[in-house]
Amino acid sequence: MSEDTGQNVLSVDDLSISFKTRDGSSKAVDAVNFHIARGETLAIVGESGSGKSVTCYSLLGLIPQPPGVIESGVAQFTSQGQQRDLLRSDKQALRSLLGNKIALIFQDPMTCLNPYLTIGEQLIEPLCQHKNHTREQARNRAIELLQEVGIKNAEARFTSYPHEFSGGMRQRVMIAMALITEPELLIADEPTTALDVTIQAQILDLLDKLKKQRNIALIFISHDLSVVASIADRVAVMRAGKIVEAGKTQQIFKQPRHAYTQQLLASVPSGAKPAQACQPNPQAPALLKIEHLKTVFEQGKAGLFSARPAPTIAVNDVSFELRHHEILGLVGESGSGKSTLGRSVIQLIKPTAGRVQLDGQELTQLSSKQLKPLRQRMQMIFQDPYASLNPRMTVFDTLAEPLLYHRIATRKNVTPRVLALMDDVGLAHAAIRKYPHEFSGGQRQRIAIGRAIATKPEVIIADEPVSALDVTIQAQILELILALVERHNLSMLFISHDLSVVRTIADRVLVMHQGQVIERGDTETLWAAPQESYTQSLLAAVPHL
Amino acid sequence: MARFIFMRLLQAIPVLLVVITVTFFLVRLAPGGPFSAEKAVPPEVLKALEARYHLDQPVVNQYLSYLGDLARGDFGPSFKYPGRSVNEMIAAGLPATTELGLYAMCFALLIGASAGVIAALKPNSAQDYIPMSTAMLGICLPSFLLGPLFMLVFGVWLEWLPVSGWGDIPGDKILPALTLASGYTAYIARLSRGGMLEVMSQDYIRTARAKGLPEWKVVLKHGLRGGMIPVIAFIGPAFAGLLSGSFVVETIFQIPGLGRFYVQAAFNRDYTMIMGTTVLFATLIIFFNLLADIVAVWLNPRLRDLYRGKGA
């Protein structure tokens, strides 16, 4: 890294942390070195479990000890000419730095603000704690800062509770809370991961601007290389507790030296769908035809003296066709109605109006009994492989269930079919008696995909199938999906918030906004020349390597 | 919020009506009557008594006239204590029972919640095991065992506190309240431990720690509110239980409360007295459950908005 160490706010040397578990001790952080100066942004990048968060939290005494043990290391924090080793400071001393000279921003603004206290109360706390402000002084400062981070009508919003803000606004509050004591070091742990892409772009801009104005040292922890590319001066890549490569952002992205960095960069979804992969036949008739579909959620009930609250129109007059052997991308931000649309198509939610036709057969009027044979032809893959697999069913049970239920196999001949499915999705035969918790996230998603293709369906609705996965695993699962679509002649509605992912896999794309499909077209045409201003802003917000 | 309370009060009416109806017919189904005794009463006397209390009327008529009286707040005369009305007897017993229940509730909340919070701060340590196993003991030991035990230890051996009476000697209310509170204390301790454990693992607690707040402030300001929600929900049913379950403690400590009247009335087939106390307790149970719900809503800003109709 850089040679100049005189200006460093924080320099960490030889930090090793292990966690005591039942089976002994496991090393979470292994001989990590890094340093950061004022006005600099250092990104620590790694996949889940790489130790990037533990590294930072351990410096601040925020990991529980036990089970955590700091085995070695020095963490020199320099503030106003005073140096101290964070790892050898007592709790009292650390506390006087935390939320004062060192501040943190966390990933999920939904859960990181106390739902029981007003945001004003939470904002002024650090000032009252560390700077001896009176509540009145602290309040004035907090309102100024809320305005600075872009909260309109800050004075009135001061007494609002977190649930009255949107995700992006909450993250702004979180940033204001971190900056209120004018810290010298700001640690942001995946600050934009839970946000929509347009909001993410705004928050990144804001963080960068505030950092520059205040000359703060910013440590930016992220799993997302493309986010890091736009904000970091230097990058440290972590894997299995070690920093495998570190250097200037440009250098890491243009000339990665370590094999893992190269693999990470190669896994970032970019570019168009590979040309040799399955191509739909545009002349073929539509397999699935959706006409004027509308799904409305009623809210609450009419009261004795009050009318029923206005219903939410989740999907509003949507029509599209899914052709044979096609992957149709459906993109939109959270709340745009894309998941509801997927579920309405497959009749998990009864649509309020409109038609859904599979091979010419109308589905919306059928009873659940009449739907059963058709369910075999349409399957769904969900986002979270942790939640969508029954924890008490083995791989065998999970994969055999649809085969038995739809009478595709009998108890006697089901095993070879299950094994064939496991081959198909790339699971080792030895795993057949294992339970979901014994698998990694990627393997679990393979099980979920295996369950979906068990009945040899023609249509698969995949709702954010790779969003919960690390980038290298995501690349593998996307490859698997492409291969399966090819091999089994599938048609797929691929729902995702991630535009780069959709671009690498979809033939055509629907863009959804506030319940309506506002733009559609061939993926590459749409990327090259988006017509609607919403699509333009969506594409502009996508971070690039 | 007013609407919420109003709706809940409206819902209470059919519930009360069902309680009244079921109790009314059930007590009359039980063998024997208020005037059956070991020494048989002469038939003409019995007839005169029954005529006086309208027991010779068809049961449906009795039921309707009882409802009419009830609507005017009149619980009727006691069958067993001639000359005294049920209203008078309730008025005589209720204050002691209520006071006892309130004290017991305070003890249960104070001791139970602190024990639970302390246990939750260091799960699976001595700090957790000691209060929690004591709590288990509190749940297991019935009050008819615990009462005499307290008397023996604090009254007879240590001579710290009087062993019976109500408001006669200073401190004579402590032992009965503690005895009555024990089971509830233990349950509240377990509830608050669970609630606090849940809350202290939340992300916003980490945020509070990241602000450099001292640990006590993290626990009391950021943790306690969410952690106490299961306890608040339990207060309603607990208070109702304290009131209607005070019979054993009242008997052990010689307290002139309502619990004793209630049980005696059941043995005596004192129809009106059974009805009166049952209706009263049912009303109290509904009232305290409502109160607990209101407090729970008031503590949770998200629910508060929901009931204000702001939406979340």
mmCIF file of N, CA and C in Angstrom, chain A residues 233-307:
data_model
loop_
_atom_site.group_PDB
_atom_site.id
_atom_site.type_symbol
_atom_site.label_atom_id
_atom_site.label_comp_id
_atom_site.label_asym_id
_atom_site.label_seq_id
_atom_site.Cartn_x
_atom_site.Cartn_y
_atom_site.Cartn_z
ATOM 1 N N ASP A 233 -10.602 4.787 -3.012
ATOM 2 C CA ASP A 233 -9.271 5.134 -3.493
ATOM 3 C C ASP A 233 -8.409 3.880 -3.541
ATOM 4 N N ARG A 234 -8.538 3.082 -2.501
ATOM 5 C CA ARG A 234 -7.773 1.840 -2.445
ATOM 6 C C ARG A 234 -8.728 0.698 -2.094
ATOM 7 N N VAL A 235 -8.343 -0.512 -2.468
ATOM 8 C CA VAL A 235 -9.184 -1.679 -2.226
ATOM 9 C C VAL A 235 -8.343 -2.770 -1.568
ATOM 10 N N ALA A 236 -8.919 -3.423 -0.569
ATOM 11 C CA ALA A 236 -8.298 -4.617 -0.015
ATOM 12 C C ALA A 236 -9.271 -5.768 -0.219
ATOM 13 N N VAL A 237 -8.814 -6.834 -0.846
ATOM 14 C CA VAL A 237 -9.690 -7.972 -1.122
ATOM 15 C C VAL A 237 -9.452 -9.026 -0.055
ATOM 16 N N MET A 238 -10.537 -9.416 0.618
ATOM 17 C CA MET A 238 -10.397 -10.400 1.701
ATOM 18 C C MET A 238 -10.996 -11.730 1.294
ATOM 19 N N ARG A 239 -10.340 -12.792 1.723
ATOM 20 C CA ARG A 239 -10.887 -14.125 1.534
ATOM 21 C C ARG A 239 -10.438 -14.994 2.692
ATOM 22 N N ALA A 240 -11.396 -15.669 3.284
ATOM 23 C CA ALA A 240 -11.129 -16.586 4.394
ATOM 24 C C ALA A 240 -10.215 -15.955 5.446
ATOM 25 N N GLY A 241 -10.515 -14.698 5.809
ATOM 26 C CA GLY A 241 -9.779 -14.061 6.894
ATOM 27 C C GLY A 241 -8.490 -13.389 6.507
ATOM 28 N N LYS A 242 -8.079 -13.551 5.276
ATOM 29 C CA LYS A 242 -6.806 -12.952 4.843
ATOM 30 C C LYS A 242 -7.068 -11.863 3.810
ATOM 31 N N ILE A 243 -6.204 -10.839 3.822
ATOM 32 C CA ILE A 243 -6.227 -9.893 2.712
ATOM 33 C C ILE A 243 -5.353 -10.489 1.625
ATOM 34 N N VAL A 244 -5.980 -10.911 0.518
ATOM 35 C CA VAL A 244 -5.204 -11.593 -0.515
ATOM 36 C C VAL A 244 -4.555 -10.599 -1.469
ATOM 37 N N GLU A 245 -5.167 -9.430 -1.595
ATOM 38 C CA GLU A 245 -4.585 -8.440 -2.483
ATOM 39 C C GLU A 245 -5.063 -7.066 -2.053
ATOM 40 N N ALA A 246 -4.140 -6.089 -2.123
ATOM 41 C CA ALA A 246 -4.531 -4.737 -1.783
ATOM 42 C C ALA A 246 -3.790 -3.775 -2.679
ATOM 43 N N GLY A 247 -4.436 -2.667 -2.987
ATOM 44 C CA GLY A 247 -3.761 -1.692 -3.828
ATOM 45 C C GLY A 247 -4.713 -0.611 -4.264
ATOM 46 N N LYS A 248 -4.208 0.256 -5.134
ATOM 47 C CA LYS A 248 -5.038 1.332 -5.662
ATOM 48 C C LYS A 248 -6.194 0.730 -6.464
ATOM 49 N N THR A 249 -7.364 1.373 -6.392
ATOM 50 C CA THR A 249 -8.547 0.829 -7.037
ATOM 51 C C THR A 249 -8.310 0.521 -8.525
ATOM 52 N N GLN A 250 -7.760 1.494 -9.217
ATOM 53 C CA GLN A 250 -7.482 1.314 -10.647
ATOM 54 C C GLN A 250 -6.676 0.050 -10.909
ATOM 55 N N GLN A 251 -5.615 -0.076 -10.107
ATOM 56 C CA GLN A 251 -4.690 -1.194 -10.314
ATOM 57 C C GLN A 251 -5.370 -2.537 -10.048
ATOM 58 N N ILE A 252 -6.174 -2.596 -8.968
ATOM 59 C CA ILE A 252 -6.858 -3.846 -8.629
ATOM 60 C C ILE A 252 -7.836 -4.253 -9.739
ATOM 61 N N PHE A 253 -8.511 -3.252 -10.295
ATOM 62 C CA PHE A 253 -9.534 -3.584 -11.280
ATOM 63 C C PHE A 253 -8.934 -3.849 -12.662
ATOM 64 N N LYS A 254 -7.832 -3.132 -12.981
ATOM 65 C CA LYS A 254 -7.244 -3.301 -14.315
ATOM 66 C C LYS A 254 -6.248 -4.455 -14.349
ATOM 67 N N GLN A 255 -5.432 -4.575 -13.291
ATOM 68 C CA GLN A 255 -4.409 -5.632 -13.301
ATOM 69 C C GLN A 255 -4.448 -6.434 -12.006
ATOM 70 N N PRO A 256 -5.518 -7.186 -11.811
ATOM 71 C CA PRO A 256 -5.555 -8.000 -10.584
ATOM 72 C C PRO A 256 -4.477 -9.066 -10.638
ATOM 73 N N ARG A 257 -3.758 -9.222 -9.540
ATOM 74 C CA ARG A 257 -2.658 -10.184 -9.559
ATOM 75 C C ARG A 257 -3.069 -11.516 -8.943
ATOM 76 N N HIS A 258 -3.856 -11.451 -7.880
ATOM 77 C CA HIS A 258 -4.218 -12.694 -7.199
ATOM 78 C C HIS A 258 -5.338 -13.415 -7.952
ATOM 79 N N ALA A 259 -5.256 -14.728 -7.979
ATOM 80 C CA ALA A 259 -6.240 -15.516 -8.721
ATOM 81 C C ALA A 259 -7.655 -15.264 -8.201
ATOM 82 N N TYR A 260 -7.788 -15.083 -6.894
ATOM 83 C CA TYR A 260 -9.133 -14.900 -6.332
ATOM 84 C C TYR A 260 -9.725 -13.573 -6.789
ATOM 85 N N THR A 261 -8.907 -12.525 -6.810
ATOM 86 C CA THR A 261 -9.394 -11.228 -7.290
ATOM 87 C C THR A 261 -9.849 -11.346 -8.733
ATOM 88 N N GLN A 262 -9.048 -12.058 -9.523
ATOM 89 C CA GLN A 262 -9.424 -12.252 -10.919
ATOM 90 C C GLN A 262 -10.761 -12.979 -11.036
ATOM 91 N N GLN A 263 -10.923 -13.995 -10.187
ATOM 92 C CA GLN A 263 -12.173 -14.765 -10.211
ATOM 93 C C GLN A 263 -13.358 -13.882 -9.815
ATOM 94 N N LEU A 264 -13.148 -13.079 -8.769
ATOM 95 C CA LEU A 264 -14.205 -12.165 -8.307
ATOM 96 C C LEU A 264 -14.622 -11.232 -9.427
ATOM 97 N N LEU A 265 -13.621 -10.639 -10.080
ATOM 98 C CA LEU A 265 -13.915 -9.683 -11.150
ATOM 99 C C LEU A 265 -14.632 -10.365 -12.306
ATOM 100 N N ALA A 266 -14.208 -11.599 -12.593
ATOM 101 C CA ALA A 266 -14.835 -12.316 -13.705
ATOM 102 C C ALA A 266 -16.274 -12.685 -13.374
ATOM 103 N N SER A 267 -16.575 -12.817 -12.080
ATOM 104 C CA SER A 267 -17.924 -13.230 -11.689
ATOM 105 C C SER A 267 -18.917 -12.086 -11.711
ATOM 106 N N VAL A 268 -18.417 -10.862 -11.669
ATOM 107 C CA VAL A 268 -19.340 -9.726 -11.666
ATOM 108 C C VAL A 268 -20.140 -9.758 -12.961
ATOM 109 N N PRO A 269 -21.466 -9.792 -12.851
ATOM 110 C CA PRO A 269 -22.253 -9.889 -14.075
ATOM 111 C C PRO A 269 -22.051 -8.644 -14.916
ATOM 112 N N SER A 270 -21.681 -8.840 -16.164
ATOM 113 C CA SER A 270 -21.506 -7.690 -17.052
ATOM 114 C C SER A 270 -21.694 -8.192 -18.471
ATOM 115 N N GLY A 271 -22.040 -7.289 -19.317
ATOM 116 C CA GLY A 271 -22.194 -7.625 -20.726
ATOM 117 C C GLY A 271 -23.487 -8.348 -21.005
ATOM 118 N N ALA A 272 -23.620 -8.805 -22.245
ATOM 119 C CA ALA A 272 -24.875 -9.377 -22.706
ATOM 120 C C ALA A 272 -24.889 -10.879 -22.497
ATOM 121 N N LYS A 273 -26.045 -11.465 -22.777
ATOM 122 C CA LYS A 273 -26.204 -12.909 -22.703
ATOM 123 C C LYS A 273 -25.284 -13.570 -23.735
ATOM 124 N N PRO A 274 -24.577 -14.634 -23.346
ATOM 125 C CA PRO A 274 -23.674 -15.287 -24.297
ATOM 126 C C PRO A 274 -24.431 -15.730 -25.541
ATOM 127 N N ALA A 275 -23.828 -15.481 -26.702
ATOM 128 C CA ALA A 275 -24.547 -15.676 -27.958
ATOM 129 C C ALA A 275 -24.867 -17.139 -28.235
ATOM 130 N N GLN A 276 -23.983 -18.020 -27.836
ATOM 131 C CA GLN A 276 -24.198 -19.427 -28.190
ATOM 132 C C GLN A 276 -25.302 -20.065 -27.338
ATOM 133 N N ALA A 277 -25.692 -19.404 -26.262
ATOM 134 C CA ALA A 277 -26.721 -19.977 -25.393
ATOM 135 C C ALA A 277 -28.068 -19.989 -26.104
ATOM 136 N N CYS A 278 -29.015 -20.669 -25.470
ATOM 137 C CA CYS A 278 -30.331 -20.894 -26.055
ATOM 138 C C CYS A 278 -30.929 -19.648 -26.696
ATOM 139 N N GLN A 279 -31.458 -19.789 -27.829
ATOM 140 C CA GLN A 279 -32.103 -18.686 -28.534
ATOM 141 C C GLN A 279 -33.574 -19.028 -28.747
ATOM 142 N N PRO A 280 -34.453 -18.134 -28.353
ATOM 143 C CA PRO A 280 -35.872 -18.411 -28.598
ATOM 144 C C PRO A 280 -36.202 -18.207 -30.066
ATOM 145 N N ASN A 281 -37.254 -18.847 -30.472
ATOM 146 C CA ASN A 281 -37.717 -18.679 -31.840
ATOM 147 C C ASN A 281 -38.819 -17.627 -31.845
ATOM 148 N N PRO A 282 -38.552 -16.450 -32.438
ATOM 149 C CA PRO A 282 -39.535 -15.372 -32.356
ATOM 150 C C PRO A 282 -40.821 -15.702 -33.107
ATOM 151 N N GLN A 283 -40.745 -16.648 -34.039
ATOM 152 C CA GLN A 283 -41.948 -16.984 -34.799
ATOM 153 C C GLN A 283 -42.881 -17.917 -34.029
ATOM 154 N N ALA A 284 -42.326 -18.658 -33.059
ATOM 155 C CA ALA A 284 -43.125 -19.654 -32.349
ATOM 156 C C ALA A 284 -44.270 -18.974 -31.593
ATOM 157 N N PRO A 285 -45.402 -19.657 -31.431
ATOM 158 C CA PRO A 285 -46.503 -19.049 -30.669
ATOM 159 C C PRO A 285 -46.128 -18.923 -29.186
ATOM 160 N N ALA A 286 -46.797 -17.998 -28.529
ATOM 161 C CA ALA A 286 -46.491 -17.767 -27.118
ATOM 162 C C ALA A 286 -46.898 -18.974 -26.282
ATOM 163 N N LEU A 287 -46.042 -19.322 -25.343
ATOM 164 C CA LEU A 287 -46.356 -20.428 -24.445
ATOM 165 C C LEU A 287 -47.271 -19.928 -23.327
ATOM 166 N N LEU A 288 -46.921 -18.752 -22.851
ATOM 167 C CA LEU A 288 -47.676 -18.171 -21.745
ATOM 168 C C LEU A 288 -48.138 -16.792 -22.199
ATOM 169 N N LYS A 289 -49.429 -16.553 -22.042
ATOM 170 C CA LYS A 289 -49.963 -15.282 -22.517
ATOM 171 C C LYS A 289 -50.678 -14.591 -21.368
ATOM 172 N N ILE A 290 -50.225 -13.402 -21.017
ATOM 173 C CA ILE A 290 -50.831 -12.652 -19.918
ATOM 174 C C ILE A 290 -51.526 -11.448 -20.517
ATOM 175 N N GLU A 291 -52.812 -11.276 -20.175
ATOM 176 C CA GLU A 291 -53.538 -10.141 -20.738
ATOM 177 C C GLU A 291 -54.232 -9.343 -19.644
ATOM 178 N N HIS A 292 -53.906 -8.077 -19.593
ATOM 179 C CA HIS A 292 -54.558 -7.110 -18.688
ATOM 180 C C HIS A 292 -54.627 -7.619 -17.247
ATOM 181 N N LEU A 293 -53.555 -8.191 -16.804
ATOM 182 C CA LEU A 293 -53.548 -8.757 -15.452
ATOM 183 C C LEU A 293 -53.541 -7.634 -14.413
ATOM 184 N N LYS A 294 -54.360 -7.814 -13.386
ATOM 185 C CA LYS A 294 -54.451 -6.804 -12.337
ATOM 186 C C LYS A 294 -54.558 -7.520 -10.999
ATOM 187 N N THR A 295 -53.729 -7.162 -10.050
ATOM 188 C CA THR A 295 -53.825 -7.746 -8.714
ATOM 189 C C THR A 295 -53.917 -6.616 -7.697
ATOM 190 N N VAL A 296 -54.960 -6.686 -6.922
ATOM 191 C CA VAL A 296 -55.238 -5.624 -5.956
ATOM 192 C C VAL A 296 -55.259 -6.226 -4.564
ATOM 193 N N PHE A 297 -54.567 -5.596 -3.632
ATOM 194 C CA PHE A 297 -54.622 -6.051 -2.240
ATOM 195 C C PHE A 297 -55.545 -5.140 -1.457
ATOM 196 N N GLU A 298 -56.570 -5.742 -0.845
ATOM 197 C CA GLU A 298 -57.441 -4.961 0.022
ATOM 198 C C GLU A 298 -56.703 -4.719 1.319
ATOM 199 N N GLN A 299 -56.893 -3.566 1.906
ATOM 200 C CA GLN A 299 -56.218 -3.270 3.171
ATOM 201 C C GLN A 299 -57.246 -3.069 4.258
ATOM 202 N N GLY A 300 -57.182 -3.915 5.267
ATOM 203 C CA GLY A 300 -58.051 -3.732 6.418
ATOM 204 C C GLY A 300 -59.519 -3.875 6.033
ATOM 205 N N LYS A 301 -60.384 -3.449 6.927
ATOM 206 C CA LYS A 301 -61.806 -3.584 6.696
ATOM 207 C C LYS A 301 -62.473 -2.235 6.895
ATOM 208 N N ALA A 302 -63.650 -2.140 6.349
ATOM 209 C CA ALA A 302 -64.401 -0.927 6.591
ATOM 210 C C ALA A 302 -64.765 -0.868 8.066
ATOM 211 N N GLY A 303 -64.644 0.293 8.657
ATOM 212 C CA GLY A 303 -64.971 0.430 10.074
ATOM 213 C C GLY A 303 -66.416 0.831 10.234
ATOM 214 N N LEU A 304 -66.826 0.976 11.484
ATOM 215 C CA LEU A 304 -68.192 1.366 11.778
ATOM 216 C C LEU A 304 -68.461 2.762 11.219
ATOM 217 N N PHE A 305 -67.452 3.635 11.387
ATOM 218 C CA PHE A 305 -67.637 5.021 10.981
ATOM 219 C C PHE A 305 -66.698 5.430 9.849
ATOM 220 N N SER A 306 -65.835 4.509 9.417
ATOM 221 C CA SER A 306 -64.865 4.914 8.407
ATOM 222 C C SER A 306 -64.945 3.979 7.217
ATOM 223 N N ALA A 307 -64.659 4.522 6.054
ATOM 224 C CA ALA A 307 -64.674 3.705 4.848
ATOM 225 C C ALA A 307 -63.450 2.812 4.850
#
